[in-house]
Amino acid sequence: MKLVPAIFVLLTFGISTVTCNNEPEKDGQPNILYIMADDLAFQAISAYGGRYKDIAPTPNIDRLAKEGILFNNVFCTNSICGPSRAVILTGKYSHLNGFYKNEGGDPFDSTQVTFPKLLQQAGYQTAMIGKWHLWSQPTGFDYFKYHTDNGEQGIYWDPTFNENGKPVAEKGYATTLTGDFALNWLENVRDKDKPFCLLYQFKAPHRPWDPDSSNLDLFGDVEMPFPSTFDDDYATRELTAGKTMMTIEKYLSNRDLKIPPPEGLKGKELAKWNVQGVRGEYVSPSDTLKGEALKRWKYQKYIKDYLATVRSLDDNVGRILKYLDDNNLAKNTIVVFTSDQGFYLGEHGWYDKRFMYEESLRMPLIIRYPREIKAGTKSNGMIVNIDYAPTLLSLAGVKVPGEMQGQSFEPLFSGKIPAGWQNSMYYHYYEYPKWHNVQPHYGIRTDRYKLMHFYYDIDVWEFYDLEKDPHELRNSYNNPEYKDIISELKTQLTDLQKKYKDTSTIEEMREVTTKGMVTY
Ligand code: CA
């Protein structure tokens, strides 16, 4: 008689279980959904607050923060796409993983130890979908499908992918396609008896910021707020910040600004017209729009397109979170949301990244993992992107190899900062002069101070007291008030270089930049 209720349950709920394709929550190894955007500034995520939060909210990314932990002090070691990706995969600095720069560098050495490889060896089903941008074919994945156009930068419309070694031309909008492929892999391709690790990596919101057709006029005539440093004059930083080719005023192209080409322009002429602006050529949508008004128009156009591409990104975060909900996977899946580096949304008058200044040094990072993280937690503990791989491995119960230079930041999940937690980080950027003419530099950032050395064909030190000068507008290196602090920071900087084995001479560092150098 006791069987009757069991059969009843099986008949009524068992059928719906099959049709919904639900899976039991599994104990043991958690699934990992690693979501990474490209060039996504924390300033563009409403969970981080900021000036666009009410105009351009990101409800799905915010949901992760509401249900998990938001990290405020996360830094990359080399603020540019490929290099940051290589650091994240290997847990090692650029000088040890060998991927220093996007232009003129070597392809990623895919024989290296990476966290997906170790997870695969530990029984995980692994996949990488979307942007890869490391030039060598991915290793350590049971499945991959990545952008191949434009030197693997990818394109927004009708992109071509490499799917497990075969070229595939797709039709549609890249961000949505990436979502489609990820959902397809989760539902139809993976082995559902194994834990999974999916790297869900978007091209968006990378240049040239092409919104989906439904989002072309998403923000209408609303005036986007300007950052307080938009009109930075680069005083005290003339040879560094003052020498870039990344101001919104002068270095956005016709293509970036979506200025329609003259009628009848085709082939090479059209291509030439499209890139006009990248070397500072004069670009304007009309004969009458000039000077200050033109500069402000360019910012509005840039930021609206950028935030419109973020909208699609947020939508496709929502799609996959819904999949986890609908398939009873939310509880046992660690969801990581991040970007390969930060980005300038008009701060200092710029777009792009590269500098050790805050907006490009900082990475957004949000993690949801209900088993270990209380909803709505925030942390100011310092994290560096070398820490990502050790953290994910630890959470999966996989031994972290000694060669990885980071440490698991699982102790920060409580929201408290353990005594003795890291409070300084080391940075080193190499690519020069293309793109954007940013001098190679290395430096240290502590809780309060930042010291940088720009060294390629100049010899310039910069120092900032982030408490007194949070926007880094006054280089205080020569301020006698800071003499002792700077001296102490130099010692700490040398110690970090030794700790991370970046002990090359300046000559050897310059050689990394010179080798394969791409000029304008
Ligand atoms: Ca990037």
Coordinates of C-alpha atoms and ligand atoms in Angstrom, one line a residue:
M1 CA 0.0 0.0 0.0
K2 CA 2.9 2.3 0.7
L3 CA 3.9 2.1 -3.0
V4 CA 0.8 4.0 -4.0
P5 CA 2.0 7.5 -3.0
A6 CA 5.4 6.8 -4.6
I7 CA 3.8 5.9 -7.9
F8 CA 1.5 8.9 -7.6
V9 CA 4.5 11.2 -7.1
L10 CA 6.4 9.6 -10.0
L11 CA 3.4 9.9 -12.3
T12 CA 2.6 13.5 -11.4
F13 CA 6.0 15.0 -10.8
G14 CA 8.1 12.6 -12.7
I15 CA 6.6 13.5 -16.1
S16 CA 7.1 17.2 -15.5
T17 CA 10.7 16.5 -14.4
V18 CA 11.3 14.9 -17.8
T19 CA 9.7 17.6 -19.8
C20 CA 11.5 20.4 -17.9
N21 CA 14.7 18.4 -18.2
N22 CA 15.4 19.0 -14.5
E23 CA 18.5 17.5 -12.9
P24 CA 18.9 16.6 -9.3
E25 CA 21.1 19.0 -7.3
K26 CA 24.3 17.2 -6.9
D27 CA 26.6 17.3 -4.0
G28 CA 30.3 17.1 -4.5
Q29 CA 32.1 19.1 -7.2
P30 CA 30.3 22.3 -8.1
N31 CA 29.7 23.4 -11.7
I32 CA 31.5 26.6 -12.8
L33 CA 30.0 29.1 -15.1
Y34 CA 32.7 31.7 -15.8
I35 CA 31.2 34.7 -17.6
M36 CA 33.7 37.2 -18.9
A37 CA 33.0 40.4 -20.9
D38 CA 35.6 42.2 -23.0
D39 CA 36.5 45.8 -21.9
L40 CA 33.6 46.1 -19.5
A41 CA 34.1 48.9 -17.1
F42 CA 32.8 48.5 -13.5
Q43 CA 31.4 52.0 -14.2
A44 CA 28.9 50.5 -16.6
I45 CA 27.5 48.0 -14.1
S46 CA 24.7 49.4 -12.0
A47 CA 25.5 47.1 -9.1
Y48 CA 28.7 49.2 -8.8
G49 CA 26.6 52.4 -8.7
G50 CA 28.0 55.2 -10.7
R51 CA 26.7 57.7 -13.1
Y52 CA 24.8 55.5 -15.6
K53 CA 23.0 53.2 -13.0
D54 CA 19.6 54.7 -13.5
I55 CA 19.8 55.4 -17.2
A56 CA 21.5 52.1 -18.3
P57 CA 20.9 49.5 -15.6
T58 CA 22.2 46.0 -15.8
P59 CA 19.5 44.0 -13.9
N60 CA 20.8 40.5 -14.7
I61 CA 24.4 41.3 -13.6
D62 CA 23.0 43.1 -10.6
R63 CA 21.0 40.0 -9.7
L64 CA 24.3 38.1 -9.3
A65 CA 25.5 40.8 -6.9
K66 CA 22.2 40.7 -5.0
E67 CA 22.4 36.9 -4.6
G68 CA 26.2 36.7 -4.2
I69 CA 29.3 38.8 -3.5
L70 CA 30.5 41.9 -5.2
F71 CA 34.2 42.7 -5.0
N72 CA 35.4 46.3 -5.1
N73 CA 39.2 45.9 -5.2
V74 CA 40.0 43.6 -8.0
F75 CA 43.0 44.5 -10.2
C76 CA 44.6 43.1 -13.4
T77 CA 48.4 42.8 -13.9
N78 CA 48.5 43.9 -17.5
S79 CA 45.4 45.8 -18.7
I80 CA 44.8 44.5 -22.2
C81 CA 42.7 41.7 -23.7
G82 CA 44.9 38.8 -24.6
P83 CA 47.5 39.3 -21.8
S84 CA 44.8 39.4 -19.1
R85 CA 43.1 36.3 -20.5
A86 CA 46.5 34.4 -20.4
V87 CA 47.0 35.6 -16.8
I88 CA 43.6 34.4 -15.8
L89 CA 44.0 31.0 -17.4
T90 CA 47.5 30.3 -16.0
G91 CA 47.5 32.2 -12.7
K92 CA 50.9 33.6 -13.8
Y93 CA 52.2 37.0 -14.8
S94 CA 52.8 37.9 -18.5
H95 CA 56.6 37.5 -18.1
L96 CA 56.1 33.9 -17.1
N97 CA 53.1 32.9 -19.3
G98 CA 54.8 34.6 -22.3
F99 CA 51.7 36.4 -23.6
Y100 CA 52.8 40.1 -23.1
K101 CA 50.8 42.0 -25.8
N102 CA 48.1 41.9 -28.4
E103 CA 50.1 43.4 -31.2
G104 CA 53.3 41.8 -32.3
G105 CA 53.5 39.2 -29.5
D106 CA 53.7 35.4 -29.7
P107 CA 50.6 33.2 -29.6
F108 CA 49.7 31.7 -26.2
D109 CA 51.8 28.7 -25.4
S110 CA 48.9 26.2 -25.2
T111 CA 51.1 23.5 -23.6
Q112 CA 51.0 25.4 -20.3
V113 CA 49.1 24.4 -17.3
T114 CA 45.7 26.2 -17.1
F115 CA 42.8 26.0 -14.7
P116 CA 40.4 24.5 -17.4
K117 CA 43.0 21.8 -18.1
L118 CA 43.2 20.8 -14.5
L119 CA 39.5 20.8 -14.1
Q120 CA 39.2 18.6 -17.1
Q121 CA 41.7 16.2 -15.6
A122 CA 39.7 16.2 -12.4
G123 CA 36.6 15.0 -14.3
Y124 CA 34.9 18.2 -15.4
Q125 CA 33.3 18.7 -18.8
T126 CA 34.9 21.8 -20.1
A127 CA 33.9 24.3 -22.8
M128 CA 34.9 27.7 -24.0
I129 CA 32.4 29.7 -26.0
G130 CA 32.8 33.2 -27.5
K131 CA 36.0 35.3 -27.4
W132 CA 39.3 33.5 -27.0
H133 CA 41.8 35.9 -28.6
L134 CA 45.0 34.0 -27.8
W135 CA 45.8 32.8 -31.3
S136 CA 46.7 29.3 -30.5
Q137 CA 43.9 26.8 -30.5
P138 CA 42.3 26.3 -27.0
T139 CA 43.5 23.3 -25.1
G140 CA 41.9 21.7 -22.0
F141 CA 38.4 22.0 -23.4
D142 CA 36.0 19.2 -24.5
Y143 CA 34.3 21.8 -26.7
F144 CA 35.2 25.2 -28.0
K145 CA 33.7 27.8 -30.3
Y146 CA 35.5 31.1 -30.6
H147 CA 35.6 34.2 -32.7
T148 CA 38.1 34.2 -35.6
D149 CA 37.5 37.5 -37.4
N150 CA 39.9 40.4 -37.1
G151 CA 42.8 38.5 -35.5
E152 CA 40.3 36.8 -33.1
Q153 CA 38.9 40.2 -31.9
G154 CA 35.7 39.1 -33.4
I155 CA 33.0 41.1 -35.1
Y156 CA 29.5 42.0 -33.9
W157 CA 27.5 40.9 -37.0
D158 CA 27.7 37.6 -38.9
P159 CA 30.8 36.5 -37.2
T160 CA 33.0 33.4 -38.1
F161 CA 33.9 31.0 -35.4
N162 CA 36.3 28.1 -34.9
E163 CA 34.2 25.2 -33.6
N164 CA 36.4 22.4 -32.3
G165 CA 38.9 23.1 -35.1
K166 CA 36.5 23.8 -37.9
P167 CA 35.6 27.2 -39.4
V168 CA 31.8 28.0 -39.1
A169 CA 30.2 31.1 -40.6
E170 CA 27.2 32.3 -38.5
K171 CA 24.5 34.8 -39.1
G172 CA 23.3 37.2 -36.5
Y173 CA 24.5 39.3 -33.6
A174 CA 27.6 38.1 -31.8
T175 CA 26.3 38.5 -28.2
T176 CA 23.1 36.7 -28.8
L177 CA 24.9 34.0 -30.8
T178 CA 27.3 33.4 -27.9
G179 CA 24.2 33.0 -25.7
D180 CA 22.7 30.6 -28.1
F181 CA 25.8 28.5 -28.4
A182 CA 26.3 28.3 -24.6
L183 CA 22.6 27.3 -24.0
N184 CA 22.9 24.7 -26.7
W185 CA 26.1 23.3 -25.2
L186 CA 24.5 23.1 -21.7
E187 CA 21.3 21.5 -22.9
N188 CA 22.4 19.3 -25.8
V189 CA 26.1 18.7 -25.9
R190 CA 27.6 18.3 -22.5
D191 CA 27.6 15.0 -20.5
K192 CA 25.1 15.8 -17.8
D193 CA 26.5 13.2 -15.4
K194 CA 29.7 15.2 -15.0
P195 CA 30.2 18.6 -13.4
F196 CA 30.8 21.3 -15.9
C197 CA 33.1 24.3 -16.3
L198 CA 31.8 26.7 -19.0
L199 CA 33.8 29.8 -20.0
Y200 CA 31.1 32.1 -21.5
Q201 CA 33.1 34.9 -23.0
F202 CA 31.7 37.8 -24.9
K203 CA 33.2 40.1 -27.5
A204 CA 30.9 42.9 -26.1
P205 CA 31.4 45.6 -25.2
H206 CA 34.7 45.8 -27.2
R207 CA 35.3 48.4 -29.9
P208 CA 33.7 49.3 -32.3
W209 CA 30.6 49.1 -30.0
D210 CA 27.9 48.0 -32.5
P211 CA 24.6 47.7 -30.8
D212 CA 22.0 45.1 -31.7
S213 CA 19.5 46.4 -34.3
S214 CA 16.8 46.6 -31.6
N215 CA 19.1 48.8 -29.4
L216 CA 20.3 51.3 -32.0
D217 CA 18.4 54.1 -30.4
L218 CA 18.1 52.7 -26.9
F219 CA 18.9 55.9 -25.0
G220 CA 17.3 58.4 -27.5
D221 CA 18.0 62.1 -26.7
V222 CA 19.0 61.5 -23.1
E223 CA 22.2 63.3 -22.2
M224 CA 24.6 60.8 -20.7
P225 CA 26.4 62.3 -17.6
F226 CA 30.1 63.3 -18.2
P227 CA 32.7 62.0 -15.8
S228 CA 34.3 64.7 -13.6
T229 CA 37.7 64.2 -15.3
F230 CA 36.4 64.4 -18.9
D231 CA 38.3 67.6 -19.6
D232 CA 41.6 66.5 -18.0
D233 CA 44.4 68.7 -19.3
Y234 CA 47.1 66.1 -18.3
A235 CA 49.1 68.7 -16.3
T236 CA 51.9 67.0 -14.3
R237 CA 51.5 63.9 -16.6
E238 CA 52.5 65.5 -20.0
L239 CA 54.8 62.7 -21.2
T240 CA 52.5 59.8 -20.1
A241 CA 48.7 60.5 -20.0
G242 CA 49.4 63.6 -22.2
K243 CA 50.9 61.6 -25.1
T244 CA 48.2 59.0 -25.7
M245 CA 46.2 58.4 -28.9
M246 CA 43.0 57.5 -27.1
T247 CA 41.2 60.7 -26.4
I248 CA 37.5 60.7 -27.4
E249 CA 38.1 64.2 -28.8
K250 CA 40.7 63.2 -31.4
Y251 CA 41.1 59.4 -31.8
L252 CA 37.7 57.9 -32.6
S253 CA 37.2 56.9 -36.2
N254 CA 34.3 57.4 -38.6
R255 CA 33.5 53.7 -38.0
D256 CA 33.6 54.0 -34.2
L257 CA 31.2 57.0 -34.4
K258 CA 28.9 55.3 -37.0
I259 CA 29.2 58.3 -39.3
P260 CA 27.7 57.3 -42.6
P261 CA 30.2 57.1 -45.5
P262 CA 29.8 59.4 -48.5
E263 CA 27.6 57.8 -51.1
G264 CA 29.2 55.4 -53.6
L265 CA 32.4 54.8 -51.6
K266 CA 33.5 51.2 -52.0
G267 CA 36.4 48.7 -51.4
K268 CA 39.7 50.3 -50.4
E269 CA 38.4 53.8 -50.3
L270 CA 35.6 52.8 -48.0
A271 CA 38.0 50.9 -45.7
K272 CA 40.3 54.0 -45.6
W273 CA 37.4 56.2 -44.8
N274 CA 36.3 53.9 -42.0
V275 CA 39.6 54.1 -40.1
Q276 CA 39.9 57.8 -40.6
G277 CA 40.3 59.2 -37.1
V278 CA 42.5 56.6 -35.5
R279 CA 45.6 58.7 -36.1
G280 CA 43.9 61.9 -35.0
E281 CA 42.5 62.9 -38.4
Y282 CA 39.7 65.4 -38.1
V283 CA 36.3 63.6 -38.0
S284 CA 32.9 65.2 -37.7
P285 CA 29.3 64.2 -38.7
S286 CA 28.7 67.6 -40.1
D287 CA 30.4 70.8 -41.4
T288 CA 28.9 72.8 -38.6
L289 CA 29.7 70.6 -35.6
K290 CA 33.2 71.6 -34.3
G291 CA 35.3 72.2 -31.3
E292 CA 33.9 71.7 -27.8
A293 CA 30.4 70.7 -29.1
L294 CA 32.0 68.1 -31.4
K295 CA 34.0 66.6 -28.5
R296 CA 30.9 66.3 -26.4
W297 CA 28.9 64.8 -29.3
K298 CA 31.5 62.2 -29.7
Y299 CA 31.3 61.2 -26.0
Q300 CA 27.5 60.9 -26.2
K301 CA 27.7 58.7 -29.3
Y302 CA 30.5 56.5 -27.9
I303 CA 28.9 56.0 -24.5
K304 CA 25.4 55.3 -25.9
D305 CA 26.7 52.7 -28.3
Y306 CA 28.9 51.2 -25.6
L307 CA 26.1 51.0 -23.1
A308 CA 23.7 49.6 -25.8
T309 CA 26.2 46.7 -26.4
V310 CA 26.2 46.2 -22.6
R311 CA 22.4 45.8 -22.7
S312 CA 22.7 42.8 -24.9
L313 CA 25.4 41.4 -22.7
D314 CA 23.2 41.8 -19.7
D315 CA 20.3 40.1 -21.5
N316 CA 22.5 37.1 -22.3
V317 CA 23.6 36.9 -18.7
G318 CA 19.9 36.7 -17.9
R319 CA 19.3 33.9 -20.4
I320 CA 21.9 31.6 -18.9
L321 CA 20.8 32.4 -15.3
K322 CA 17.3 31.4 -16.3
Y323 CA 18.6 28.2 -17.7
L324 CA 20.3 27.4 -14.3
D325 CA 17.1 28.2 -12.5
D326 CA 14.9 26.1 -14.8
N327 CA 17.2 23.2 -14.6
N328 CA 17.8 23.2 -10.9
L329 CA 21.4 24.1 -11.3
A330 CA 21.6 27.4 -9.5
K331 CA 22.5 26.1 -6.1
N332 CA 25.4 24.0 -7.2
T333 CA 26.9 26.3 -9.8
I334 CA 29.5 28.9 -9.0
V335 CA 28.7 31.8 -11.3
V336 CA 31.6 34.2 -11.8
F337 CA 31.1 37.5 -13.6
T338 CA 34.0 39.6 -14.7
S339 CA 35.8 41.4 -17.5
D340 CA 39.3 41.0 -18.9
Q341 CA 40.1 44.5 -17.6
G342 CA 38.6 47.8 -16.9
F343 CA 38.0 50.6 -19.4
Y344 CA 37.7 54.4 -19.7
L345 CA 34.2 55.7 -20.2
G346 CA 35.3 59.2 -20.8
E347 CA 37.5 59.5 -17.6
H348 CA 40.6 61.6 -18.5
G349 CA 38.9 62.3 -21.8
W350 CA 39.6 58.6 -22.9
Y351 CA 38.2 55.4 -24.2
D352 CA 40.4 52.2 -24.1
K353 CA 42.5 50.8 -21.2
R354 CA 46.3 49.9 -20.7
F355 CA 47.2 52.4 -18.0
M356 CA 47.6 51.5 -14.4
Y357 CA 45.3 54.3 -13.5
E358 CA 42.2 53.1 -11.6
E359 CA 39.5 52.8 -14.3
S360 CA 41.5 50.3 -16.4
L361 CA 43.4 48.7 -13.6
R362 CA 40.2 47.7 -11.8
M363 CA 38.1 44.7 -12.9
P364 CA 34.5 44.1 -12.1
L365 CA 34.1 40.8 -10.2
I366 CA 30.8 39.3 -8.9
I367 CA 30.4 35.7 -7.7
R368 CA 27.3 33.8 -6.8
Y369 CA 27.6 30.5 -5.0
P370 CA 24.8 29.9 -2.6
R371 CA 26.6 27.1 -0.8
E372 CA 29.3 29.4 0.4
I373 CA 28.3 33.0 -0.1
K374 CA 25.5 34.9 1.6
A375 CA 23.3 37.0 -0.6
G376 CA 24.2 40.6 -0.8
T377 CA 27.8 40.3 0.5
K378 CA 30.4 43.0 -0.5
S379 CA 34.1 42.8 -0.1
N380 CA 36.9 45.3 -0.3
G381 CA 39.6 42.6 0.0
M382 CA 42.3 43.0 -2.6
I383 CA 42.2 40.5 -5.4
V384 CA 44.6 40.3 -8.5
N385 CA 43.7 38.4 -11.6
I386 CA 46.5 35.8 -10.9
D387 CA 44.1 34.7 -8.1
Y388 CA 41.3 33.6 -10.3
A389 CA 42.7 30.2 -11.3
P390 CA 43.8 29.2 -7.8
T391 CA 40.3 30.2 -6.5
L392 CA 38.3 28.2 -9.0
L393 CA 40.6 25.2 -8.6
S394 CA 40.2 25.3 -4.8
L395 CA 36.5 25.6 -5.0
A396 CA 36.4 22.5 -7.2
G397 CA 38.6 20.6 -4.8
V398 CA 41.6 20.5 -7.2
K399 CA 45.1 21.0 -6.0
V400 CA 46.6 24.4 -7.0
P401 CA 50.0 23.8 -8.7
G402 CA 52.9 25.6 -7.0
E403 CA 53.8 27.4 -10.3
M404 CA 50.6 29.5 -10.1
Q405 CA 51.5 32.8 -8.6
G406 CA 48.1 33.8 -7.1
Q407 CA 46.1 32.6 -4.1
S408 CA 42.6 31.5 -3.6
F409 CA 40.4 34.4 -2.4
E410 CA 37.7 32.0 -1.0
P411 CA 38.6 33.4 2.5
L412 CA 37.0 36.7 1.4
F413 CA 33.6 35.1 0.7
S414 CA 32.4 35.9 4.2
G415 CA 32.8 39.6 3.5
K416 CA 35.5 39.9 6.2
I417 CA 39.1 40.5 5.3
P418 CA 41.4 38.0 7.1
A419 CA 44.3 39.4 9.0
G420 CA 47.4 39.6 6.9
W421 CA 45.5 39.6 3.6
Q422 CA 47.4 41.0 0.6
N423 CA 47.3 44.8 0.5
S424 CA 49.6 45.6 -2.4
M425 CA 49.7 44.4 -6.0
Y426 CA 52.2 44.5 -8.9
Y427 CA 51.5 45.7 -12.5
H428 CA 53.4 45.6 -15.8
Y429 CA 52.2 46.7 -19.2
Y430 CA 54.3 46.3 -22.4
E431 CA 52.5 47.1 -25.7
Y432 CA 53.7 50.3 -27.5
P433 CA 53.2 52.4 -29.6
K434 CA 50.3 50.7 -31.4
W435 CA 47.6 50.9 -30.1
H436 CA 47.1 54.2 -28.4
N437 CA 50.7 55.2 -27.6
V438 CA 50.7 54.3 -24.0
Q439 CA 54.3 54.0 -22.6
P440 CA 55.2 50.6 -21.1
H441 CA 55.2 50.9 -17.3
Y442 CA 55.3 48.9 -14.2
G443 CA 54.2 49.8 -10.7
I444 CA 52.7 49.0 -7.3
R445 CA 49.3 49.8 -5.9
T446 CA 48.7 49.5 -2.2
D447 CA 45.4 50.2 -0.3
R448 CA 46.2 53.9 -0.5
Y449 CA 49.1 54.7 -2.8
K450 CA 50.2 54.1 -6.3
L451 CA 53.7 54.3 -7.8
M452 CA 54.5 53.8 -11.5
H453 CA 57.6 53.9 -13.6
F454 CA 57.1 54.6 -17.3
Y455 CA 60.3 53.5 -19.0
Y456 CA 60.4 52.7 -22.7
D457 CA 61.9 55.8 -24.2
I458 CA 61.2 58.1 -21.3
D459 CA 62.1 57.7 -17.6
V460 CA 59.1 59.1 -15.7
W461 CA 57.8 58.1 -12.2
E462 CA 54.3 58.9 -11.1
F463 CA 52.9 58.8 -7.6
Y464 CA 49.4 59.2 -6.3
D465 CA 47.8 59.4 -2.9
L466 CA 44.4 57.8 -3.8
E467 CA 42.9 59.1 -0.6
K468 CA 43.7 62.7 -1.4
D469 CA 43.7 62.4 -5.2
P470 CA 41.3 59.5 -6.1
H471 CA 41.1 60.6 -9.8
E472 CA 44.9 60.7 -10.2
L473 CA 45.0 64.2 -11.6
R474 CA 48.2 65.3 -9.8
N475 CA 51.4 63.4 -10.1
S476 CA 52.9 63.9 -6.6
Y477 CA 56.2 62.1 -7.3
N478 CA 58.2 65.3 -6.6
N479 CA 56.1 66.4 -3.6
P480 CA 58.6 66.4 -0.7
E481 CA 55.8 65.5 1.7
Y482 CA 55.8 62.0 0.2
K483 CA 59.5 61.5 0.1
D484 CA 59.6 58.8 2.7
I485 CA 56.5 57.0 1.5
I486 CA 57.8 56.9 -2.0
S487 CA 61.1 55.5 -0.8
E488 CA 59.3 52.8 1.1
L489 CA 57.1 52.0 -1.9
K490 CA 60.1 51.6 -4.1
T491 CA 61.4 49.0 -1.6
Q492 CA 58.0 47.2 -1.7
L493 CA 58.0 47.4 -5.5
T494 CA 61.4 45.7 -5.7
D495 CA 60.2 43.0 -3.3
L496 CA 57.1 42.3 -5.4
Q497 CA 59.3 42.1 -8.5
K498 CA 61.4 39.5 -6.7
K499 CA 58.3 37.7 -5.4
Y500 CA 56.8 37.4 -8.9
K501 CA 60.1 36.8 -10.6
D502 CA 60.0 39.9 -12.8
T503 CA 63.6 40.8 -12.2
S504 CA 64.6 41.8 -15.7
T505 CA 66.7 44.9 -16.3
I506 CA 65.0 47.9 -17.9
E507 CA 66.9 47.0 -21.1
E508 CA 65.4 43.5 -21.1
M509 CA 62.0 45.0 -20.4
R510 CA 62.3 47.4 -23.4
E511 CA 63.3 44.4 -25.6
V512 CA 59.9 42.8 -24.9
T513 CA 58.3 45.9 -26.3
T514 CA 60.7 46.3 -29.2
K515 CA 60.3 42.7 -30.4
G516 CA 57.6 42.6 -33.0
M517 CA 56.7 46.2 -32.4
V518 CA 53.8 47.6 -34.4
T519 CA 54.0 51.3 -35.2
Y520 CA 51.3 53.7 -36.6
Ligands
CA1 CA 39.6 43.5 -23.4

